[in-house]
Tab-separated table of C-alpha atoms in Angstrom:
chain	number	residue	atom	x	y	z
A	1	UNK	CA	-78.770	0.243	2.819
A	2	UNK	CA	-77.304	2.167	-0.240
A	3	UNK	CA	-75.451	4.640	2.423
A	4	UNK	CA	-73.881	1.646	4.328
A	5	UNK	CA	-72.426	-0.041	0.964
A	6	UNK	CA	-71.635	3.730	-0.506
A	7	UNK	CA	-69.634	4.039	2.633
A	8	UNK	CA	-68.273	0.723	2.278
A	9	UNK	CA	-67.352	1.377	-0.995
A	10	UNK	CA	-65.648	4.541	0.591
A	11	UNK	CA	-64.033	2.668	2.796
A	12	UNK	CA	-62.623	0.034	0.266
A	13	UNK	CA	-61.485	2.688	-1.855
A	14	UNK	CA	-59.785	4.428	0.427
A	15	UNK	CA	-57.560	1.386	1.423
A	16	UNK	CA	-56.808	0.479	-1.975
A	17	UNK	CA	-56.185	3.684	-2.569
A	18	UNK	CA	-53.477	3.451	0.894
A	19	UNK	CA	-52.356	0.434	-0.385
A	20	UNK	CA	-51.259	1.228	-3.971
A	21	UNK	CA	-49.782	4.927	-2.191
A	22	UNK	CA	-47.447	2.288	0.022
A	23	UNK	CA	-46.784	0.505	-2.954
A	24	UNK	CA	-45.787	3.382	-5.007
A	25	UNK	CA	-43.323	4.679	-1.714
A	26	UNK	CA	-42.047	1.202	-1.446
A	27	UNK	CA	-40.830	0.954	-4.821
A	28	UNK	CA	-39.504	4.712	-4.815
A	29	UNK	CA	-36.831	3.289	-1.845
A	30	UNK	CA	-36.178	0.482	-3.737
A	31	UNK	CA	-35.338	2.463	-7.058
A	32	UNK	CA	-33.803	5.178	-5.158
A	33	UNK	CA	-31.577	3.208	-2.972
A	34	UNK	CA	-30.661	0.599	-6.642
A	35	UNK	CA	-29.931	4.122	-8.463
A	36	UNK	CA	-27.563	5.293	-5.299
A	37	UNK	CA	-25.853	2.182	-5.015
A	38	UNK	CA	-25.132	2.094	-9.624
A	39	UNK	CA	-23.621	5.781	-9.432
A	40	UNK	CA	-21.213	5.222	-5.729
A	41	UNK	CA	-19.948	2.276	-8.353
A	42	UNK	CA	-19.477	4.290	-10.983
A	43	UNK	CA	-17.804	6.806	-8.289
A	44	UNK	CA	-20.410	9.423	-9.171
A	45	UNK	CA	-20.404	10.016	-4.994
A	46	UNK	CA	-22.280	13.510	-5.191
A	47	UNK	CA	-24.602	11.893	-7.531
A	48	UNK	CA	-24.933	9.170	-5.135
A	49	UNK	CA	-25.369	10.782	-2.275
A	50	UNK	CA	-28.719	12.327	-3.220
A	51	UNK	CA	-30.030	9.024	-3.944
A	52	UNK	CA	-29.153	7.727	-0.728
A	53	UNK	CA	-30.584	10.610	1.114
A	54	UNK	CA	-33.433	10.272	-0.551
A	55	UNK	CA	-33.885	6.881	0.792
A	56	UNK	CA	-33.548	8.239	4.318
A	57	UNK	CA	-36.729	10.969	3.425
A	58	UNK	CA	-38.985	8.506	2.122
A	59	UNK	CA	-41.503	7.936	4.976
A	60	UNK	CA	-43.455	4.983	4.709
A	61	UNK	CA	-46.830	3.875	7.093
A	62	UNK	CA	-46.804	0.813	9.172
A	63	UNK	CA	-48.865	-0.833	6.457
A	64	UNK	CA	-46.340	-3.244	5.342
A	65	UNK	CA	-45.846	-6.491	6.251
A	66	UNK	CA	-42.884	-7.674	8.911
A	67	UNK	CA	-39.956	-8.610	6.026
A	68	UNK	CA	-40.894	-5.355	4.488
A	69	UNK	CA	-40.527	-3.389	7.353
A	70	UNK	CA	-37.325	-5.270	7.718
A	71	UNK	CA	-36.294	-4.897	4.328
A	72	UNK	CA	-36.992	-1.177	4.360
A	73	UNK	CA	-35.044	-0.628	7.633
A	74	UNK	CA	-31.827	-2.810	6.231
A	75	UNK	CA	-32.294	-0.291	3.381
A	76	UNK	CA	-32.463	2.438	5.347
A	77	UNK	CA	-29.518	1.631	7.320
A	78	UNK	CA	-27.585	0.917	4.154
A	79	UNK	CA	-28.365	4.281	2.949
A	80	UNK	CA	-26.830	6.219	5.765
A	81	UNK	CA	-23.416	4.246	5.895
A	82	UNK	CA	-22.955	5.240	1.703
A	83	UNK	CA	-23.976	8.662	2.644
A	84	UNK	CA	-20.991	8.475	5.000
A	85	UNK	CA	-18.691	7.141	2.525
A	86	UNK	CA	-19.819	9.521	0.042
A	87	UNK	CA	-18.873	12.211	2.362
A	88	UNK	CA	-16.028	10.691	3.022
A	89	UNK	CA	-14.848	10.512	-0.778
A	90	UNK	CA	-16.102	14.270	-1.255
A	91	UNK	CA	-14.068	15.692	1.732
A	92	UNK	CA	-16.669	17.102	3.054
A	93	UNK	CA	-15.933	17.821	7.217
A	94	UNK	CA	-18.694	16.280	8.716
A	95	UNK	CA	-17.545	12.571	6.905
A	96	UNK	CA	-16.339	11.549	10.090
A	97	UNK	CA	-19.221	12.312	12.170
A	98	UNK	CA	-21.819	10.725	10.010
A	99	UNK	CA	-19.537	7.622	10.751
A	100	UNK	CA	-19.723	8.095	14.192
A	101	UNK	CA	-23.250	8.881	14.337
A	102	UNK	CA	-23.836	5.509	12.733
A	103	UNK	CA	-21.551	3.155	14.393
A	104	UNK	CA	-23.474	4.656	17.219
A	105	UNK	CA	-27.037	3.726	15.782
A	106	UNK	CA	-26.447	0.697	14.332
A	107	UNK	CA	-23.308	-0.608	17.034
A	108	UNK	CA	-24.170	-4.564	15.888
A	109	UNK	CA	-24.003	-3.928	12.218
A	110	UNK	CA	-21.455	-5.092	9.804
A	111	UNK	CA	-21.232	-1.973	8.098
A	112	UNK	CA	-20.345	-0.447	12.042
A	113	UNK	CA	-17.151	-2.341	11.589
A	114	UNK	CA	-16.421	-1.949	7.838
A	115	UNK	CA	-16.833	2.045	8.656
A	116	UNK	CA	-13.707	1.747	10.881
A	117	UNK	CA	-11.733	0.888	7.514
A	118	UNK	CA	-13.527	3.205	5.484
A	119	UNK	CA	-12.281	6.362	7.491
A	120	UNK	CA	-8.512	4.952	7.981
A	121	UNK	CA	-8.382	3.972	4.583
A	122	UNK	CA	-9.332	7.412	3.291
A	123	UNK	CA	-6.727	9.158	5.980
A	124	UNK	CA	-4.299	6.261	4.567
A	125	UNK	CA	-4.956	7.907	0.933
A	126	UNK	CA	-4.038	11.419	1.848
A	127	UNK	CA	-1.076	9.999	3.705
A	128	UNK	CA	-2.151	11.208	7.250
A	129	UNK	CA	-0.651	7.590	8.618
A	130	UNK	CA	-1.595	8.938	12.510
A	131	UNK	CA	-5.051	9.017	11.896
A	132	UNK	CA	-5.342	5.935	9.666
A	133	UNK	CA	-4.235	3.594	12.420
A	134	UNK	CA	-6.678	5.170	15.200
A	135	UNK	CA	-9.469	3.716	12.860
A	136	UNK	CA	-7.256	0.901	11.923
A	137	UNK	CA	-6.629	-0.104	15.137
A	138	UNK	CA	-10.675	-0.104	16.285
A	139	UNK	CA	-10.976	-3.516	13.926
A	140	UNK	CA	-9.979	-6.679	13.981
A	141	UNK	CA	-9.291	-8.139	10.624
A	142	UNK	CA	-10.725	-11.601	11.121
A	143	UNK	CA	-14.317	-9.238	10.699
A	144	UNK	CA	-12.784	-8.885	7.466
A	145	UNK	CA	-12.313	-11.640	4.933
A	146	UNK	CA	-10.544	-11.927	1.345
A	147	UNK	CA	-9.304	-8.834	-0.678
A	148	UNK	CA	-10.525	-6.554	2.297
A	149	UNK	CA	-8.760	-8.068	4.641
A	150	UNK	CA	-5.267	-8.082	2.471
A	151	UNK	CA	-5.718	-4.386	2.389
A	152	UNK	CA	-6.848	-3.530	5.714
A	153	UNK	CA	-3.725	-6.009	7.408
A	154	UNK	CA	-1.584	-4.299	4.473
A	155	UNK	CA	-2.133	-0.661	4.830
A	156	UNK	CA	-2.237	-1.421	8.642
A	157	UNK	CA	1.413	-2.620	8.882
A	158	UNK	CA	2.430	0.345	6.050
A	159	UNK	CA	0.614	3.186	8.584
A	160	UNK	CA	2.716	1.177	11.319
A	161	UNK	CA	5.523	1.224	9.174
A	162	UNK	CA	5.198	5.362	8.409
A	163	UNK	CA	5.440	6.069	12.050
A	164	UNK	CA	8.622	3.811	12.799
A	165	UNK	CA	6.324	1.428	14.132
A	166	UNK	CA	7.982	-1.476	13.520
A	167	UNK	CA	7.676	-4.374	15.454
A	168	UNK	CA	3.891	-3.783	15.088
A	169	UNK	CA	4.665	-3.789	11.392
A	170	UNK	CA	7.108	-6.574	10.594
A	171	UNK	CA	4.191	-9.668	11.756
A	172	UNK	CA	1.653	-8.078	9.242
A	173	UNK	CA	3.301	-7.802	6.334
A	174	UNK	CA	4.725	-11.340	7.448
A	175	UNK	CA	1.260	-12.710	6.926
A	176	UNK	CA	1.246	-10.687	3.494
A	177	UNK	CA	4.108	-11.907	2.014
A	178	UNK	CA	3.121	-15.567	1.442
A	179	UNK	CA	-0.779	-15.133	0.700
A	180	UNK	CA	-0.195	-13.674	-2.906
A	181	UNK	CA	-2.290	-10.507	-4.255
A	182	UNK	CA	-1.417	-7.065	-5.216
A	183	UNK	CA	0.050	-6.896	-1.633
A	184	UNK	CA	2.436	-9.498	-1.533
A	185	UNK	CA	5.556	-7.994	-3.854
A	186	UNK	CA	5.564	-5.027	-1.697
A	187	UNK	CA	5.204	-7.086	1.009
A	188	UNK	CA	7.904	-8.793	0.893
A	189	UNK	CA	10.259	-5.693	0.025
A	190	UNK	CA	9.488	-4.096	3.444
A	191	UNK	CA	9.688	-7.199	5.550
A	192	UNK	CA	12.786	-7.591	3.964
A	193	UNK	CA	14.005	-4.844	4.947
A	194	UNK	CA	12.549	-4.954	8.360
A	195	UNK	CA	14.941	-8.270	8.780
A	196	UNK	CA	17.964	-6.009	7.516
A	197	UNK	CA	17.267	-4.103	9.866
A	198	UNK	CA	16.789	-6.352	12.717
A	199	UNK	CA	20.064	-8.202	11.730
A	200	UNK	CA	17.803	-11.280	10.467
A	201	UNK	CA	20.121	-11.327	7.157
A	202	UNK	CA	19.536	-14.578	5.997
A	203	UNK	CA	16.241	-13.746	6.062
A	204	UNK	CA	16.401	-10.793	4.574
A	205	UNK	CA	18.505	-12.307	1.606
A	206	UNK	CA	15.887	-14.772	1.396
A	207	UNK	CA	13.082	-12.245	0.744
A	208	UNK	CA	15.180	-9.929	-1.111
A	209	UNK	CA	15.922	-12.165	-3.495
A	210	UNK	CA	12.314	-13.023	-4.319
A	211	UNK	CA	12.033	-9.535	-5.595
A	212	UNK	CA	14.492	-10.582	-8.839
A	213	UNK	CA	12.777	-9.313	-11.543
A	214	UNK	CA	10.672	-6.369	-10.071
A	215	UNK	CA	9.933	-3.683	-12.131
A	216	UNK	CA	8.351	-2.157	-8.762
A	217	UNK	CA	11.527	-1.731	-6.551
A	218	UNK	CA	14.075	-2.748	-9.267
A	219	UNK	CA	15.844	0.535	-8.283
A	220	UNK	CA	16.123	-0.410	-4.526
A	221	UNK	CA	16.389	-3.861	-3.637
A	222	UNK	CA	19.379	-4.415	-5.273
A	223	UNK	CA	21.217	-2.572	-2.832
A	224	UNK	CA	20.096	-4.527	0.147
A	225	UNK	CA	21.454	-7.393	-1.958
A	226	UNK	CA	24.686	-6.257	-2.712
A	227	UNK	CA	24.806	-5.319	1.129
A	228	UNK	CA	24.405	-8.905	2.275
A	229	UNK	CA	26.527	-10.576	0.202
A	230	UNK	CA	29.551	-8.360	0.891
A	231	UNK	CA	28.068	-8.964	5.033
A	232	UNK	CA	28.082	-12.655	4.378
A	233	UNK	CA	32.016	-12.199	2.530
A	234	UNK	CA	30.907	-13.548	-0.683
A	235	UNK	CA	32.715	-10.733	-2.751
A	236	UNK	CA	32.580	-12.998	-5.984
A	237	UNK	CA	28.837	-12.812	-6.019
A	238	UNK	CA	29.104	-9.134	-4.921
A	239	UNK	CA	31.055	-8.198	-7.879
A	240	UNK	CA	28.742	-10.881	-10.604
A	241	UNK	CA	25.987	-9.218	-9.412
A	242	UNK	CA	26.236	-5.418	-8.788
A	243	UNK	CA	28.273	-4.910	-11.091
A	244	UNK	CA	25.963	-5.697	-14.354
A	245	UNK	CA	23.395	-3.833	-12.144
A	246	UNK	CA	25.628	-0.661	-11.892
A	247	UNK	CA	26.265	-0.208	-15.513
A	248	UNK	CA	22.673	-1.106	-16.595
A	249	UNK	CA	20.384	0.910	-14.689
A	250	UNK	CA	19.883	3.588	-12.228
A	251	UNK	CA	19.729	2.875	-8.868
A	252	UNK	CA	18.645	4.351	-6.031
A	253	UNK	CA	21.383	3.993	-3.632
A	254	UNK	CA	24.061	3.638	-6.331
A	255	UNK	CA	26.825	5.580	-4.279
A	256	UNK	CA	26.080	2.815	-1.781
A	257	UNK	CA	26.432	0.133	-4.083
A	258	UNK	CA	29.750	2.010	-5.265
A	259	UNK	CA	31.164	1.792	-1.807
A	260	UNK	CA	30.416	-1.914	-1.601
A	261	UNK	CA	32.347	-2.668	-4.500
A	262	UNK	CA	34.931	-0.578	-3.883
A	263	UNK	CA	35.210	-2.109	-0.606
A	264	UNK	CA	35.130	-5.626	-2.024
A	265	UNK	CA	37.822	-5.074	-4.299
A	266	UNK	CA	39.745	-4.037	-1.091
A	267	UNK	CA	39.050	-6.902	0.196
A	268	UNK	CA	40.417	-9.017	-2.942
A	269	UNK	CA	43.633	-7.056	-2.606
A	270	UNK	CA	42.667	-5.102	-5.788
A	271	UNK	CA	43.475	-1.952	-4.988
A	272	UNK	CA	43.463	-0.685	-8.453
A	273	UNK	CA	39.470	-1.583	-9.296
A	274	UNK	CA	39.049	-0.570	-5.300
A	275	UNK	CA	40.235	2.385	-5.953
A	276	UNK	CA	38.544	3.431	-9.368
A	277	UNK	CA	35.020	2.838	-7.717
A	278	UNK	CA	35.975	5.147	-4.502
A	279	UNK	CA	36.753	7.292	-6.960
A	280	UNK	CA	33.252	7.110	-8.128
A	281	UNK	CA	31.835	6.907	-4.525
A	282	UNK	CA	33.790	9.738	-3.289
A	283	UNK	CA	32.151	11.940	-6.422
A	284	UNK	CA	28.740	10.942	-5.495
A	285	UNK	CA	28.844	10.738	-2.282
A	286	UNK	CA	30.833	14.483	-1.591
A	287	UNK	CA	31.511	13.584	1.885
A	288	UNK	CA	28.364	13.165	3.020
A	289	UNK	CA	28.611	9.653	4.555
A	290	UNK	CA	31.984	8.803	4.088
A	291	UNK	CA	32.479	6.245	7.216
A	292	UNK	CA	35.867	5.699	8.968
A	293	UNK	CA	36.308	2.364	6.658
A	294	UNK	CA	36.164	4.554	3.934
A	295	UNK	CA	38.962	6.966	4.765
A	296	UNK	CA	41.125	3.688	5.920
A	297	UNK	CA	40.470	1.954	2.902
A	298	UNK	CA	40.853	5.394	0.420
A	299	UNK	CA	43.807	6.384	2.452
A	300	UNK	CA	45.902	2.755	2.003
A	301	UNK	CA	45.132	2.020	-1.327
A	302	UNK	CA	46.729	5.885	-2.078
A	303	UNK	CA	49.685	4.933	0.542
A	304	UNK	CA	50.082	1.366	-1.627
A	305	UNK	CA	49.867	3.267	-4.386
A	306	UNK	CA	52.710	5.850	-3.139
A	307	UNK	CA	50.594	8.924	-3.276
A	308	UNK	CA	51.238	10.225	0.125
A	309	UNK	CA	49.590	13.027	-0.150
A	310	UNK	CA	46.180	11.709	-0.731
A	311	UNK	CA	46.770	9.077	1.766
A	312	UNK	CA	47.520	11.460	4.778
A	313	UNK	CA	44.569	13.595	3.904
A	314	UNK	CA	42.295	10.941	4.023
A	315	UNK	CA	43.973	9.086	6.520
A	316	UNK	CA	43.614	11.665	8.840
A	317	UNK	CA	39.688	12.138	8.562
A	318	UNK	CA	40.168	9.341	11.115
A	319	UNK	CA	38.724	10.577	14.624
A	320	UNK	CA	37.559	7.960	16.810
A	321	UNK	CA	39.516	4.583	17.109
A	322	UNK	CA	38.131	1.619	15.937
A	323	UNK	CA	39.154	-1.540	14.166
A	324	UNK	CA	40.765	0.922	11.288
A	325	UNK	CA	42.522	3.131	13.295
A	326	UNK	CA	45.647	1.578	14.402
A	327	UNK	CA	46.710	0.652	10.917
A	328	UNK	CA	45.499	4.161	9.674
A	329	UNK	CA	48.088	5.245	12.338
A	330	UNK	CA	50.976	2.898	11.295
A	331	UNK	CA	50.035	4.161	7.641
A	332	UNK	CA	49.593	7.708	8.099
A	333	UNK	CA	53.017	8.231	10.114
A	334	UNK	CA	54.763	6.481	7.336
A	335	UNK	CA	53.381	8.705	4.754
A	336	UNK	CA	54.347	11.606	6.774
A	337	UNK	CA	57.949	10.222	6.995
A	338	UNK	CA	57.890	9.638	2.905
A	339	UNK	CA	56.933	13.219	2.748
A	340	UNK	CA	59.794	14.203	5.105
A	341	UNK	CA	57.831	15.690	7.828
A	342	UNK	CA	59.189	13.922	10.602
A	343	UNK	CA	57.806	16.116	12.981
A	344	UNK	CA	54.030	15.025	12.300
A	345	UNK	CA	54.582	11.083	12.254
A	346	UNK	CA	55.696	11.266	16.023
């Protein structure tokens, strides 16, 4: 009788003794996994990523009841998709893999799809656009929602954007533009600019102009501004509003912006101003783009001005006919003429 409740008591002992061991390992996940999770907030990833694979070594016996088991495996899987991000964040070359290895494992989880924006985002941050979009382009954004989303749709349409993608471009940061977030200013600027391009230049005023005030692209847009009014012949609001513009900061296409008002003073018949800012585009600009309107324009106002000279060497940088080129002709063998060379104006 004594042996039987001895070994009883054995017995007993040895399961609570299981039991409070299961206990112990069950909490050690939980306090590993809560510690791995704090430092990958903190950005501590190396740090982290001990944590996390210490989650994965923890063996536990099939002592536990169903939700633990359940909770334990959710943990588990957890685990290994911040071990991948953790890899991914250290550069280390298997990041990619471990990705793989668990959108494989675990093909129904929401992690599986979140890892597809995890590796293009961190080819998006060393600029490698390419790769970025063949992750990119593995997830839909509606299995995205909120802030995640905006970035995912926005540095989606920017990869698109890097590799002259366009069209596939232009609809995303359409969505962005009018949802507000950290996305939407520079939103706007490059569907803006995708309209300029595409010709859509009421559009692209429209948007452009929304950008009044940017500290972000104040050395850009006003350019494409300047550009559209002088497209749309509204040289008044060309010259109130590059002008100030020109004198006050430091723009980024500034020789452009010279040409436009140069060009718009042309237009007004004010050959004088016209000419002072060619002046100032031709200095900048050193040949480099100067256009067939250009040459025209530089070469008549000289002509006007009765400084042949000037007006048949820029005159004849002419080469192709266009709408400038019979006039340049008409001009040119007149200047010749005033310059006694009779022999070139035939």
């Amino acid at each position: 009788m004594f042996n039987r409740i001895y070994q009883l008591g054995i017995t007993v002992g040895l399961m609570v003794s299981t039991a409070m061991a299961q206990q112990s390992a069950w909490q050690e996940v939980n306090q590993a996994y809560k510690t791995g999770m704090e430092l990958y907030e903190k950005g501590k990833y190396a740090a982290a990523a001990k944590y996390f694979d210490k989650v994965e070594d923890i063996r536990i016996k099939s002592t536990l009841q169903q939700d633990e088991h359940e909770e334990l495996s959710l943990l588990k899987e957890n685990a290994r998709f911040y071990q991948a991000i953790c890899a991914l964040e250290l550069e280390e070359s298997d990041a990619e893999n471990q990705f793989l290895r668990y959108i494989k494992d675990y093909p129904a989880s929401a992690n599986s799809k979140a890892a597809y924006f995890q590796v293009g985002r961190s080819y998006f941050a060393k600029k490698d656009y390419e790769h970025a979009l063949e992750w990119f382009n593995k997830l839909d954004s509606r299995n995205l929602a909120g802030r995640e989303s905006r970035e995912f749709r926005y540095k989606q349409g920017y990869s698109f954007f890097m590799t002259d993608d366009y069209a596939s471009a232009k609809p995303l940061f359409e969505q962005l533009k009018d949802e507000g977030g950290i996305y939407q200013e520079a939103s706007i600027y490059y569907y803006a600019y995708l309209c300029y391009l595409d010709r859509e230049f009421k559009t692209a005023l429209t948007e452009f102009e929304k950008l009044k005030g940017s500290k972000t692209y104040e050395a850009t847009y006003p350019y494409y501004i300047t550009a559209l009014y002088y497209l749309d012949n509204r040289y008044d609001d060309v010259l109130a509003y590059a002008l100030p513009i020109l004198e006050n900061t430091k723009q980024a296409h500034e020789t452009d912006m010279f040409r436009i008002v140069a060009a718009t003073y042309f237009a007004k018949n004010d050959f004088k101003k016209a000419q002072e800012y060619y002046d100032k585009f031709q200095a900048a600009d050193q040949g480099k783009t100067q256009n067939n309107q250009d040459s025209y324009q530089i070469g008549y106002i000289a002509y006007k001005n009765g400084d042949y000279e000037t007006a048949i060497a820029e005159l004849q940088k002419l080469e192709e006919p266009d709408a400038y080129y019979q006039s340049a002709m008409i001009a040119l063998g007149d200047a010749f003429l005033k310059t006694g060379d009779k022999q070139s104006a035939r």
